[in-house]
Amino acid sequence: MIAFVFPGQGSQHVGMGQALADRFPECRETFEQADAALGTAISTLCFEGPAEQLVLTEHAQPGLLAVSTAAARVLIGRGVRPAWLAGHSLGEYSAHVAAGTLSFSDAVRTVRNRGRYMQDAVAVGDGAMAAVMGLDGPRVERACREAAQEQVVSPANLNAPGQIVIAGEAEAVQRAGERAKVLGARRVRPLPVSAPFHCVLMQPAQDRLERDLRALVVSDPALPVVANLDAEPKRDAAASISALVDQVTAPVRWEQVVQRLASEGVDTYVEVGPGTVLSGLIRRIDRNARLLSVADPEGVEQAVAALAA
């Protein structure tokens, strides 16, 4: 059984999607639709950069959504049909476009706003994120609790066994990282992000995004989308939108998402979009998983050869 999984912010890079657009008409059309929806050439930014602009949250999010949607469209058009969908943070929007919950044009505009709202919620430098390696969830939570000192720090991405990202106010994140090392963490690595995603500091962003999401015309997903919020499949429009709203301040429960997919019979995961971050995480969660990555024409051909009915 096949699941498409879609990457989140951090997987962007200059040049992403260009080979797909050059090779496949439906991919070229996807980028044209993104440019029209945004009123700006997000395609040029994806293809040519500059990197310092593409990395900005308000550009990276619609850019990644466009590349992932382009790749998904070309796969589905060539007979690769998933039974389940999921995405990491921003990637959940790509999943809902693939499921038909959101129109692509609405989604690309919404995630640009999502990026802006997230950046506006916390001044650059006031927040931080760090990856804690080699420590289990309860001890990471303990490190955050003991280091908080009336500031915000909490688990933000529960990615895989021994890999948890924390987020919050910069000083509290630093203290929690030091405490995590005392509790047995193998390594703590600060992440190069411009805001502390998936923690309560994002509440202003969540409030603004909720108004946007609730104003959209949406449909029940044609395929179940396993949500970051609770690792439960969303099968109707209302539940899907609520999960996207609450996701902003809640941790990404990626390990549980993959466990849920596996429990439903998924044995093949196709990472649809730039990079192989999710494949690496899935390998750590489900060692029996079959993994494919589709970010360019070669990946499309390999996936189609392996999976098309």
PDB file of C-alpha atoms in Angstrom:
ATOM      1  CA  MET A   1       0.000   0.000   0.000  1.00  0.00           C
ATOM      2  CA  ILE A   2       1.344   3.408  -1.047  1.00  0.00           C
ATOM      3  CA  ALA A   3       1.433   6.693   0.863  1.00  0.00           C
ATOM      4  CA  PHE A   4       2.573  10.006  -0.556  1.00  0.00           C
ATOM      5  CA  VAL A   5       4.423  12.068   2.045  1.00  0.00           C
ATOM      6  CA  PHE A   6       5.238  15.739   1.478  1.00  0.00           C
ATOM      7  CA  PRO A   7       8.219  17.646   2.937  1.00  0.00           C
ATOM      8  CA  GLY A   8       8.073  20.831   4.969  1.00  0.00           C
ATOM      9  CA  GLN A   9      10.115  23.979   5.252  1.00  0.00           C
ATOM     10  CA  GLY A  10      13.853  23.403   5.259  1.00  0.00           C
ATOM     11  CA  SER A  11      13.834  21.194   2.161  1.00  0.00           C
ATOM     12  CA  GLN A  12      13.846  24.146  -0.241  1.00  0.00           C
ATOM     13  CA  HIS A  13      16.837  24.835  -2.475  1.00  0.00           C
ATOM     14  CA  VAL A  14      17.553  26.967  -5.523  1.00  0.00           C
ATOM     15  CA  GLY A  15      16.783  25.015  -8.695  1.00  0.00           C
ATOM     16  CA  MET A  16      13.968  22.971  -7.179  1.00  0.00           C
ATOM     17  CA  GLY A  17      11.262  22.063  -9.644  1.00  0.00           C
ATOM     18  CA  GLN A  18      13.001  23.430 -12.738  1.00  0.00           C
ATOM     19  CA  ALA A  19      13.785  20.042 -14.277  1.00  0.00           C
ATOM     20  CA  LEU A  20      10.187  18.942 -13.672  1.00  0.00           C
ATOM     21  CA  ALA A  21       8.836  22.074 -15.373  1.00  0.00           C
ATOM     22  CA  ASP A  22      11.225  21.661 -18.302  1.00  0.00           C
ATOM     23  CA  ARG A  23      10.211  18.027 -18.835  1.00  0.00           C
ATOM     24  CA  PHE A  24       6.497  17.764 -18.005  1.00  0.00           C
ATOM     25  CA  PRO A  25       3.724  20.096 -19.233  1.00  0.00           C
ATOM     26  CA  GLU A  26       1.568  19.540 -16.138  1.00  0.00           C
ATOM     27  CA  CYS A  27       4.460  20.622 -13.924  1.00  0.00           C
ATOM     28  CA  ARG A  28       5.046  23.735 -16.025  1.00  0.00           C
ATOM     29  CA  GLU A  29       1.330  24.507 -15.740  1.00  0.00           C
ATOM     30  CA  THR A  30       1.491  24.093 -11.959  1.00  0.00           C
ATOM     31  CA  PHE A  31       4.166  26.769 -11.668  1.00  0.00           C
ATOM     32  CA  GLU A  32       2.210  29.062 -13.999  1.00  0.00           C
ATOM     33  CA  GLN A  33      -0.819  28.625 -11.732  1.00  0.00           C
ATOM     34  CA  ALA A  34       1.285  29.434  -8.662  1.00  0.00           C
ATOM     35  CA  ASP A  35       2.652  32.600 -10.279  1.00  0.00           C
ATOM     36  CA  ALA A  36      -0.860  33.703 -11.242  1.00  0.00           C
ATOM     37  CA  ALA A  37      -2.295  32.988  -7.784  1.00  0.00           C
ATOM     38  CA  LEU A  38       0.456  34.926  -6.023  1.00  0.00           C
ATOM     39  CA  GLY A  39       0.843  37.713  -8.544  1.00  0.00           C
ATOM     40  CA  THR A  40       4.587  37.186  -8.478  1.00  0.00           C
ATOM     41  CA  ALA A  41       7.080  34.837 -10.114  1.00  0.00           C
ATOM     42  CA  ILE A  42       7.555  32.255  -7.367  1.00  0.00           C
ATOM     43  CA  SER A  43       8.677  29.898 -10.152  1.00  0.00           C
ATOM     44  CA  THR A  44      11.666  32.123 -10.959  1.00  0.00           C
ATOM     45  CA  LEU A  45      12.603  32.244  -7.280  1.00  0.00           C
ATOM     46  CA  CYS A  46      12.452  28.436  -7.076  1.00  0.00           C
ATOM     47  CA  PHE A  47      14.437  27.929 -10.273  1.00  0.00           C
ATOM     48  CA  GLU A  48      16.994  30.732 -10.038  1.00  0.00           C
ATOM     49  CA  GLY A  49      16.962  32.109  -6.488  1.00  0.00           C
ATOM     50  CA  PRO A  50      18.564  34.051  -4.944  1.00  0.00           C
ATOM     51  CA  ALA A  51      18.860  31.663  -2.001  1.00  0.00           C
ATOM     52  CA  GLU A  52      18.594  34.431   0.593  1.00  0.00           C
ATOM     53  CA  GLN A  53      15.117  35.244  -0.757  1.00  0.00           C
ATOM     54  CA  LEU A  54      13.947  31.661  -1.258  1.00  0.00           C
ATOM     55  CA  VAL A  55      14.793  30.763   2.337  1.00  0.00           C
ATOM     56  CA  LEU A  56      12.410  33.412   3.689  1.00  0.00           C
ATOM     57  CA  THR A  57       9.374  31.731   5.206  1.00  0.00           C
ATOM     58  CA  GLU A  58       6.823  33.564   3.047  1.00  0.00           C
ATOM     59  CA  HIS A  59       8.641  32.398  -0.116  1.00  0.00           C
ATOM     60  CA  ALA A  60       9.814  28.948   0.934  1.00  0.00           C
ATOM     61  CA  GLN A  61       6.332  27.766   1.876  1.00  0.00           C
ATOM     62  CA  PRO A  62       4.527  28.483  -1.431  1.00  0.00           C
ATOM     63  CA  GLY A  63       7.614  27.404  -3.367  1.00  0.00           C
ATOM     64  CA  LEU A  64       7.705  24.013  -1.689  1.00  0.00           C
ATOM     65  CA  LEU A  65       3.956  23.589  -2.119  1.00  0.00           C
ATOM     66  CA  ALA A  66       4.302  24.292  -5.847  1.00  0.00           C
ATOM     67  CA  VAL A  67       7.133  21.800  -6.346  1.00  0.00           C
ATOM     68  CA  SER A  68       5.387  19.090  -4.338  1.00  0.00           C
ATOM     69  CA  THR A  69       2.096  19.610  -6.188  1.00  0.00           C
ATOM     70  CA  ALA A  70       3.848  19.525  -9.551  1.00  0.00           C
ATOM     71  CA  ALA A  71       5.558  16.247  -8.663  1.00  0.00           C
ATOM     72  CA  ALA A  72       2.348  14.715  -7.318  1.00  0.00           C
ATOM     73  CA  ARG A  73       0.413  15.653 -10.443  1.00  0.00           C
ATOM     74  CA  VAL A  74       2.910  14.059 -12.775  1.00  0.00           C
ATOM     75  CA  LEU A  75       3.006  10.866 -10.691  1.00  0.00           C
ATOM     76  CA  ILE A  76      -0.776  10.538 -10.516  1.00  0.00           C
ATOM     77  CA  GLY A  77      -1.045  11.311 -14.218  1.00  0.00           C
ATOM     78  CA  ARG A  78       1.223   8.342 -14.898  1.00  0.00           C
ATOM     79  CA  GLY A  79      -0.706   5.875 -12.798  1.00  0.00           C
ATOM     80  CA  VAL A  80       0.938   6.064  -9.362  1.00  0.00           C
ATOM     81  CA  ARG A  81      -2.051   6.256  -7.011  1.00  0.00           C
ATOM     82  CA  PRO A  82      -1.561   6.575  -3.245  1.00  0.00           C
ATOM     83  CA  ALA A  83      -4.026   5.154  -0.730  1.00  0.00           C
ATOM     84  CA  TRP A  84      -2.920   7.539   2.057  1.00  0.00           C
ATOM     85  CA  LEU A  85      -1.429  11.022   2.324  1.00  0.00           C
ATOM     86  CA  ALA A  86       0.563  12.918   4.942  1.00  0.00           C
ATOM     87  CA  GLY A  87       2.936  15.850   5.129  1.00  0.00           C
ATOM     88  CA  HIS A  88       5.375  17.330   7.617  1.00  0.00           C
ATOM     89  CA  SER A  89       4.092  20.729   8.858  1.00  0.00           C
ATOM     90  CA  LEU A  90       3.758  22.779   5.645  1.00  0.00           C
ATOM     91  CA  GLY A  91       3.658  19.450   3.788  1.00  0.00           C
ATOM     92  CA  GLU A  92       0.193  18.782   5.205  1.00  0.00           C
ATOM     93  CA  TYR A  93      -1.076  21.522   2.856  1.00  0.00           C
ATOM     94  CA  SER A  94       0.494  19.722  -0.106  1.00  0.00           C
ATOM     95  CA  ALA A  95      -1.287  16.571   1.069  1.00  0.00           C
ATOM     96  CA  HIS A  96      -4.634  18.357   1.157  1.00  0.00           C
ATOM     97  CA  VAL A  97      -4.112  19.755  -2.341  1.00  0.00           C
ATOM     98  CA  ALA A  98      -3.424  16.209  -3.554  1.00  0.00           C
ATOM     99  CA  ALA A  99      -6.545  15.037  -1.696  1.00  0.00           C
ATOM    100  CA  GLY A 100      -8.699  17.782  -3.217  1.00  0.00           C
ATOM    101  CA  THR A 101      -9.535  19.356   0.145  1.00  0.00           C
ATOM    102  CA  LEU A 102      -8.015  22.676  -0.948  1.00  0.00           C
ATOM    103  CA  SER A 103      -7.649  24.131  -4.408  1.00  0.00           C
ATOM    104  CA  PHE A 104      -4.036  24.669  -5.383  1.00  0.00           C
ATOM    105  CA  SER A 105      -4.506  28.409  -5.921  1.00  0.00           C
ATOM    106  CA  ASP A 106      -6.132  28.867  -2.514  1.00  0.00           C
ATOM    107  CA  ALA A 107      -3.471  26.762  -0.842  1.00  0.00           C
ATOM    108  CA  VAL A 108      -0.518  28.608  -2.360  1.00  0.00           C
ATOM    109  CA  ARG A 109      -1.945  31.971  -1.280  1.00  0.00           C
ATOM    110  CA  THR A 110      -2.755  30.630   2.185  1.00  0.00           C
ATOM    111  CA  VAL A 111       0.711  29.253   2.846  1.00  0.00           C
ATOM    112  CA  ARG A 112       2.329  32.514   1.741  1.00  0.00           C
ATOM    113  CA  ASN A 113       0.198  34.221   4.396  1.00  0.00           C
ATOM    114  CA  ARG A 114       1.006  31.430   6.857  1.00  0.00           C
ATOM    115  CA  GLY A 115       4.693  32.157   6.371  1.00  0.00           C
ATOM    116  CA  ARG A 116       4.178  35.883   6.871  1.00  0.00           C
ATOM    117  CA  TYR A 117       2.058  35.385   9.970  1.00  0.00           C
ATOM    118  CA  MET A 118       4.600  33.020  11.522  1.00  0.00           C
ATOM    119  CA  GLN A 119       7.436  35.466  10.915  1.00  0.00           C
ATOM    120  CA  ASP A 120       5.413  38.374  12.285  1.00  0.00           C
ATOM    121  CA  ALA A 121       4.506  36.474  15.472  1.00  0.00           C
ATOM    122  CA  VAL A 122       8.027  36.596  16.954  1.00  0.00           C
ATOM    123  CA  ALA A 123      10.767  39.114  16.192  1.00  0.00           C
ATOM    124  CA  VAL A 124      13.835  37.662  14.498  1.00  0.00           C
ATOM    125  CA  GLY A 125      16.318  36.654  17.175  1.00  0.00           C
ATOM    126  CA  ASP A 126      13.775  36.396  19.985  1.00  0.00           C
ATOM    127  CA  GLY A 127      12.920  32.777  19.231  1.00  0.00           C
ATOM    128  CA  ALA A 128      14.944  29.680  18.394  1.00  0.00           C
ATOM    129  CA  MET A 129      14.744  25.978  17.590  1.00  0.00           C
ATOM    130  CA  ALA A 130      17.206  23.176  18.263  1.00  0.00           C
ATOM    131  CA  ALA A 131      17.378  19.485  17.383  1.00  0.00           C
ATOM    132  CA  VAL A 132      17.956  17.174  20.351  1.00  0.00           C
ATOM    133  CA  MET A 133      19.557  13.887  19.303  1.00  0.00           C
ATOM    134  CA  GLY A 134      19.637  10.668  21.268  1.00  0.00           C
ATOM    135  CA  LEU A 135      17.077  11.484  23.963  1.00  0.00           C
ATOM    136  CA  ASP A 136      13.538  10.113  24.330  1.00  0.00           C
ATOM    137  CA  GLY A 137      10.389  12.201  24.472  1.00  0.00           C
ATOM    138  CA  PRO A 138       9.774  12.186  28.239  1.00  0.00           C
ATOM    139  CA  ARG A 139      13.319  13.332  28.964  1.00  0.00           C
ATOM    140  CA  VAL A 140      13.153  16.065  26.327  1.00  0.00           C
ATOM    141  CA  GLU A 141       9.919  17.268  27.921  1.00  0.00           C
ATOM    142  CA  ARG A 142      11.632  17.200  31.310  1.00  0.00           C
ATOM    143  CA  ALA A 143      14.570  19.218  29.971  1.00  0.00           C
ATOM    144  CA  CYS A 144      12.178  21.848  28.631  1.00  0.00           C
ATOM    145  CA  ARG A 145      10.163  21.963  31.848  1.00  0.00           C
ATOM    146  CA  GLU A 146      13.237  22.303  34.062  1.00  0.00           C
ATOM    147  CA  ALA A 147      14.853  24.936  31.807  1.00  0.00           C
ATOM    148  CA  ALA A 148      11.833  27.143  31.130  1.00  0.00           C
ATOM    149  CA  GLN A 149      12.176  29.540  34.083  1.00  0.00           C
ATOM    150  CA  GLU A 150       8.827  31.139  33.186  1.00  0.00           C
ATOM    151  CA  GLN A 151       9.804  31.367  29.516  1.00  0.00           C
ATOM    152  CA  VAL A 152       8.487  29.278  26.609  1.00  0.00           C
ATOM    153  CA  VAL A 153      10.289  26.152  25.439  1.00  0.00           C
ATOM    154  CA  SER A 154       8.658  22.879  24.379  1.00  0.00           C
ATOM    155  CA  PRO A 155       8.961  19.935  21.957  1.00  0.00           C
ATOM    156  CA  ALA A 156       8.018  21.126  18.473  1.00  0.00           C
ATOM    157  CA  ASN A 157       8.808  18.241  16.099  1.00  0.00           C
ATOM    158  CA  LEU A 158       8.623  14.650  17.362  1.00  0.00           C
ATOM    159  CA  ASN A 159      10.377  13.422  14.248  1.00  0.00           C
ATOM    160  CA  ALA A 160      11.746   9.934  14.938  1.00  0.00           C
ATOM    161  CA  PRO A 161      13.209   7.868  17.773  1.00  0.00           C
ATOM    162  CA  GLY A 162      16.034   9.926  19.216  1.00  0.00           C
ATOM    163  CA  GLN A 163      15.323  13.026  17.130  1.00  0.00           C
ATOM    164  CA  ILE A 164      13.148  15.732  18.655  1.00  0.00           C
ATOM    165  CA  VAL A 165      13.185  19.443  17.865  1.00  0.00           C
ATOM    166  CA  ILE A 166      12.443  21.989  20.582  1.00  0.00           C
ATOM    167  CA  ALA A 167      11.231  25.562  20.100  1.00  0.00           C
ATOM    168  CA  GLY A 168      10.611  28.674  22.138  1.00  0.00           C
ATOM    169  CA  GLU A 169      12.282  31.802  23.413  1.00  0.00           C
ATOM    170  CA  ALA A 170      15.945  31.821  22.464  1.00  0.00           C
ATOM    171  CA  GLU A 171      17.395  31.843  25.996  1.00  0.00           C
ATOM    172  CA  ALA A 172      15.034  29.083  27.140  1.00  0.00           C
ATOM    173  CA  VAL A 173      15.896  26.910  24.123  1.00  0.00           C
ATOM    174  CA  GLN A 174      19.584  27.286  24.917  1.00  0.00           C
ATOM    175  CA  ARG A 175      19.013  26.337  28.568  1.00  0.00           C
ATOM    176  CA  ALA A 176      16.868  23.355  27.570  1.00  0.00           C
ATOM    177  CA  GLY A 177      19.579  22.153  25.218  1.00  0.00           C
ATOM    178  CA  GLU A 178      22.142  22.255  27.990  1.00  0.00           C
ATOM    179  CA  ARG A 179      19.771  20.444  30.325  1.00  0.00           C
ATOM    180  CA  ALA A 180      19.097  17.820  27.646  1.00  0.00           C
ATOM    181  CA  LYS A 181      22.821  17.100  27.443  1.00  0.00           C
ATOM    182  CA  VAL A 182      22.927  16.559  31.207  1.00  0.00           C
ATOM    183  CA  LEU A 183      20.002  14.136  30.872  1.00  0.00           C
ATOM    184  CA  GLY A 184      21.852  12.107  28.225  1.00  0.00           C
ATOM    185  CA  ALA A 185      21.348  13.757  24.835  1.00  0.00           C
ATOM    186  CA  ARG A 186      24.060  12.757  22.392  1.00  0.00           C
ATOM    187  CA  ARG A 187      24.015  16.113  20.647  1.00  0.00           C
ATOM    188  CA  VAL A 188      22.024  19.356  20.527  1.00  0.00           C
ATOM    189  CA  ARG A 189      22.137  21.298  17.265  1.00  0.00           C
ATOM    190  CA  PRO A 190      20.690  24.822  16.880  1.00  0.00           C
ATOM    191  CA  LEU A 191      18.630  25.132  13.702  1.00  0.00           C
ATOM    192  CA  PRO A 192      18.974  28.021  11.233  1.00  0.00           C
ATOM    193  CA  VAL A 193      15.342  29.189  11.376  1.00  0.00           C
ATOM    194  CA  SER A 194      13.860  32.664  11.551  1.00  0.00           C
ATOM    195  CA  ALA A 195      11.063  31.866  14.017  1.00  0.00           C
ATOM    196  CA  PRO A 196      10.185  29.253  16.691  1.00  0.00           C
ATOM    197  CA  PHE A 197       7.586  27.164  14.884  1.00  0.00           C
ATOM    198  CA  HIS A 198       5.049  24.823  16.514  1.00  0.00           C
ATOM    199  CA  CYS A 199       4.999  26.335  19.987  1.00  0.00           C
ATOM    200  CA  VAL A 200       2.635  28.679  21.842  1.00  0.00           C
ATOM    201  CA  LEU A 201       4.594  31.728  20.665  1.00  0.00           C
ATOM    202  CA  MET A 202       2.889  31.112  17.314  1.00  0.00           C
ATOM    203  CA  GLN A 203      -0.601  31.811  18.735  1.00  0.00           C
ATOM    204  CA  PRO A 204      -0.878  35.204  16.963  1.00  0.00           C
ATOM    205  CA  ALA A 205      -0.085  33.460  13.673  1.00  0.00           C
ATOM    206  CA  GLN A 206      -2.644  30.753  14.382  1.00  0.00           C
ATOM    207  CA  ASP A 207      -5.360  33.311  15.095  1.00  0.00           C
ATOM    208  CA  ARG A 208      -4.710  35.152  11.821  1.00  0.00           C
ATOM    209  CA  LEU A 209      -4.409  31.953   9.768  1.00  0.00           C
ATOM    210  CA  GLU A 210      -7.649  30.555  11.175  1.00  0.00           C
ATOM    211  CA  ARG A 211      -9.609  33.436   9.662  1.00  0.00           C
ATOM    212  CA  ASP A 212      -8.055  32.746   6.263  1.00  0.00           C
ATOM    213  CA  LEU A 213      -8.613  29.000   6.383  1.00  0.00           C
ATOM    214  CA  ARG A 214     -12.226  29.217   7.551  1.00  0.00           C
ATOM    215  CA  ALA A 215     -13.030  31.574   4.670  1.00  0.00           C
ATOM    216  CA  LEU A 216     -11.960  29.073   1.996  1.00  0.00           C
ATOM    217  CA  VAL A 217     -14.241  26.865  -0.064  1.00  0.00           C
ATOM    218  CA  VAL A 218     -13.144  23.342   0.834  1.00  0.00           C
ATOM    219  CA  SER A 219     -14.140  19.759   0.048  1.00  0.00           C
ATOM    220  CA  ASP A 220     -13.944  16.447   1.871  1.00  0.00           C
ATOM    221  CA  PRO A 221     -10.573  14.860   1.031  1.00  0.00           C
ATOM    222  CA  ALA A 222     -10.760  12.130  -1.589  1.00  0.00           C
ATOM    223  CA  LEU A 223      -8.061  10.224   0.334  1.00  0.00           C
ATOM    224  CA  PRO A 224      -7.387  10.179   4.087  1.00  0.00           C
ATOM    225  CA  VAL A 225      -4.755  12.654   5.272  1.00  0.00           C
ATOM    226  CA  VAL A 226      -3.034  11.706   8.528  1.00  0.00           C
ATOM    227  CA  ALA A 227      -2.661  14.945  10.491  1.00  0.00           C
ATOM    228  CA  ASN A 228       0.427  16.215  12.285  1.00  0.00           C
ATOM    229  CA  LEU A 229      -1.785  17.333  15.173  1.00  0.00           C
ATOM    230  CA  ASP A 230      -2.914  13.944  16.454  1.00  0.00           C
ATOM    231  CA  ALA A 231      -1.764  11.338  13.895  1.00  0.00           C
ATOM    232  CA  GLU A 232      -5.420  10.677  13.060  1.00  0.00           C
ATOM    233  CA  PRO A 233      -6.730  10.419   9.485  1.00  0.00           C
ATOM    234  CA  LYS A 234      -8.882  13.361   8.401  1.00  0.00           C
ATOM    235  CA  ARG A 235     -11.703  12.304   6.134  1.00  0.00           C
ATOM    236  CA  ASP A 236     -13.924  15.415   6.065  1.00  0.00           C
ATOM    237  CA  ALA A 237     -13.318  19.066   5.304  1.00  0.00           C
ATOM    238  CA  ALA A 238     -14.161  20.453   8.739  1.00  0.00           C
ATOM    239  CA  ALA A 239     -11.749  18.155  10.574  1.00  0.00           C
ATOM    240  CA  SER A 240      -9.069  18.823   7.976  1.00  0.00           C
ATOM    241  CA  ILE A 241      -9.254  22.599   8.394  1.00  0.00           C
ATOM    242  CA  SER A 242      -9.346  22.386  12.195  1.00  0.00           C
ATOM    243  CA  ALA A 243      -6.193  20.256  12.139  1.00  0.00           C
ATOM    244  CA  LEU A 244      -4.415  22.775   9.894  1.00  0.00           C
ATOM    245  CA  VAL A 245      -5.391  25.592  12.260  1.00  0.00           C
ATOM    246  CA  ASP A 246      -4.326  23.860  15.471  1.00  0.00           C
ATOM    247  CA  GLN A 247      -1.126  22.576  13.860  1.00  0.00           C
ATOM    248  CA  VAL A 248       0.468  26.053  14.061  1.00  0.00           C
ATOM    249  CA  THR A 249       1.029  25.962  17.838  1.00  0.00           C
ATOM    250  CA  ALA A 250       1.061  22.179  18.329  1.00  0.00           C
ATOM    251  CA  PRO A 251       4.018  19.814  17.925  1.00  0.00           C
ATOM    252  CA  VAL A 252       4.419  17.875  14.681  1.00  0.00           C
ATOM    253  CA  ARG A 253       3.925  14.236  15.701  1.00  0.00           C
ATOM    254  CA  TRP A 254       5.711  12.754  12.696  1.00  0.00           C
ATOM    255  CA  GLU A 255       6.799   9.545  14.400  1.00  0.00           C
ATOM    256  CA  GLN A 256       3.170   8.834  15.303  1.00  0.00           C
ATOM    257  CA  VAL A 257       2.004   9.776  11.797  1.00  0.00           C
ATOM    258  CA  VAL A 258       4.287   7.158  10.254  1.00  0.00           C
ATOM    259  CA  GLN A 259       3.306   4.592  12.880  1.00  0.00           C
ATOM    260  CA  ARG A 260      -0.348   5.218  12.021  1.00  0.00           C
ATOM    261  CA  LEU A 261       0.297   4.823   8.296  1.00  0.00           C
ATOM    262  CA  ALA A 262       2.153   1.565   8.942  1.00  0.00           C
ATOM    263  CA  SER A 263      -0.693   0.303  11.125  1.00  0.00           C
ATOM    264  CA  GLU A 264      -3.089   0.928   8.230  1.00  0.00           C
ATOM    265  CA  GLY A 265      -0.996  -1.275   5.959  1.00  0.00           C
ATOM    266  CA  VAL A 266       1.242   1.281   4.261  1.00  0.00           C
ATOM    267  CA  ASP A 267       4.540  -0.323   3.285  1.00  0.00           C
ATOM    268  CA  THR A 268       5.688   2.037   0.510  1.00  0.00           C
ATOM    269  CA  TYR A 269       6.341   5.739   1.068  1.00  0.00           C
ATOM    270  CA  VAL A 270       6.902   8.140  -1.807  1.00  0.00           C
ATOM    271  CA  GLU A 271       8.481  11.416  -0.681  1.00  0.00           C
ATOM    272  CA  VAL A 272       6.969  13.889  -3.137  1.00  0.00           C
ATOM    273  CA  GLY A 273       8.982  17.106  -3.342  1.00  0.00           C
ATOM    274  CA  PRO A 274      12.498  18.372  -2.691  1.00  0.00           C
ATOM    275  CA  GLY A 275      14.970  16.480  -0.534  1.00  0.00           C
ATOM    276  CA  THR A 276      14.972  13.171   1.312  1.00  0.00           C
ATOM    277  CA  VAL A 277      14.513  14.358   4.905  1.00  0.00           C
ATOM    278  CA  LEU A 278      11.280  12.430   5.407  1.00  0.00           C
ATOM    279  CA  SER A 279      12.723   9.250   3.903  1.00  0.00           C
ATOM    280  CA  GLY A 280      15.522   9.383   6.451  1.00  0.00           C
ATOM    281  CA  LEU A 281      13.062   9.807   9.316  1.00  0.00           C
ATOM    282  CA  ILE A 282      10.750   7.066   8.046  1.00  0.00           C
ATOM    283  CA  ARG A 283      13.683   4.670   7.796  1.00  0.00           C
ATOM    284  CA  ARG A 284      14.284   5.182  11.529  1.00  0.00           C
ATOM    285  CA  ILE A 285      10.609   4.685  12.399  1.00  0.00           C
ATOM    286  CA  ASP A 286       9.708   1.741  10.137  1.00  0.00           C
ATOM    287  CA  ARG A 287      12.761  -0.266   9.143  1.00  0.00           C
ATOM    288  CA  ASN A 288      10.696  -2.432   6.768  1.00  0.00           C
ATOM    289  CA  ALA A 289       9.443   0.532   4.752  1.00  0.00           C
ATOM    290  CA  ARG A 290      10.049   0.784   1.020  1.00  0.00           C
ATOM    291  CA  LEU A 291      11.159   4.345   0.222  1.00  0.00           C
ATOM    292  CA  LEU A 292      11.106   6.326  -2.999  1.00  0.00           C
ATOM    293  CA  SER A 293      11.869  10.005  -3.572  1.00  0.00           C
ATOM    294  CA  VAL A 294      10.452  12.144  -6.371  1.00  0.00           C
ATOM    295  CA  ALA A 295      11.927  15.607  -6.893  1.00  0.00           C
ATOM    296  CA  ASP A 296      13.028  15.464 -10.546  1.00  0.00           C
ATOM    297  CA  PRO A 297      12.287  13.595 -13.797  1.00  0.00           C
ATOM    298  CA  GLU A 298      14.609  10.728 -12.866  1.00  0.00           C
ATOM    299  CA  GLY A 299      12.684  10.222  -9.628  1.00  0.00           C
ATOM    300  CA  VAL A 300       9.406  10.265 -11.549  1.00  0.00           C
ATOM    301  CA  GLU A 301      10.634   7.601 -13.953  1.00  0.00           C
ATOM    302  CA  GLN A 302      11.921   5.403 -11.138  1.00  0.00           C
ATOM    303  CA  ALA A 303       8.697   5.673  -9.164  1.00  0.00           C
ATOM    304  CA  VAL A 304       6.503   5.021 -12.183  1.00  0.00           C
ATOM    305  CA  ALA A 305       8.549   1.974 -13.151  1.00  0.00           C
ATOM    306  CA  ALA A 306       8.383   0.609  -9.617  1.00  0.00           C
ATOM    307  CA  LEU A 307       4.771   1.410  -8.730  1.00  0.00           C
ATOM    308  CA  ALA A 308       2.437   2.203 -11.632  1.00  0.00           C
ATOM    309  CA  ALA A 309      -0.343  -0.329 -12.000  1.00  0.00           C
TER     310      ALA A 309
END
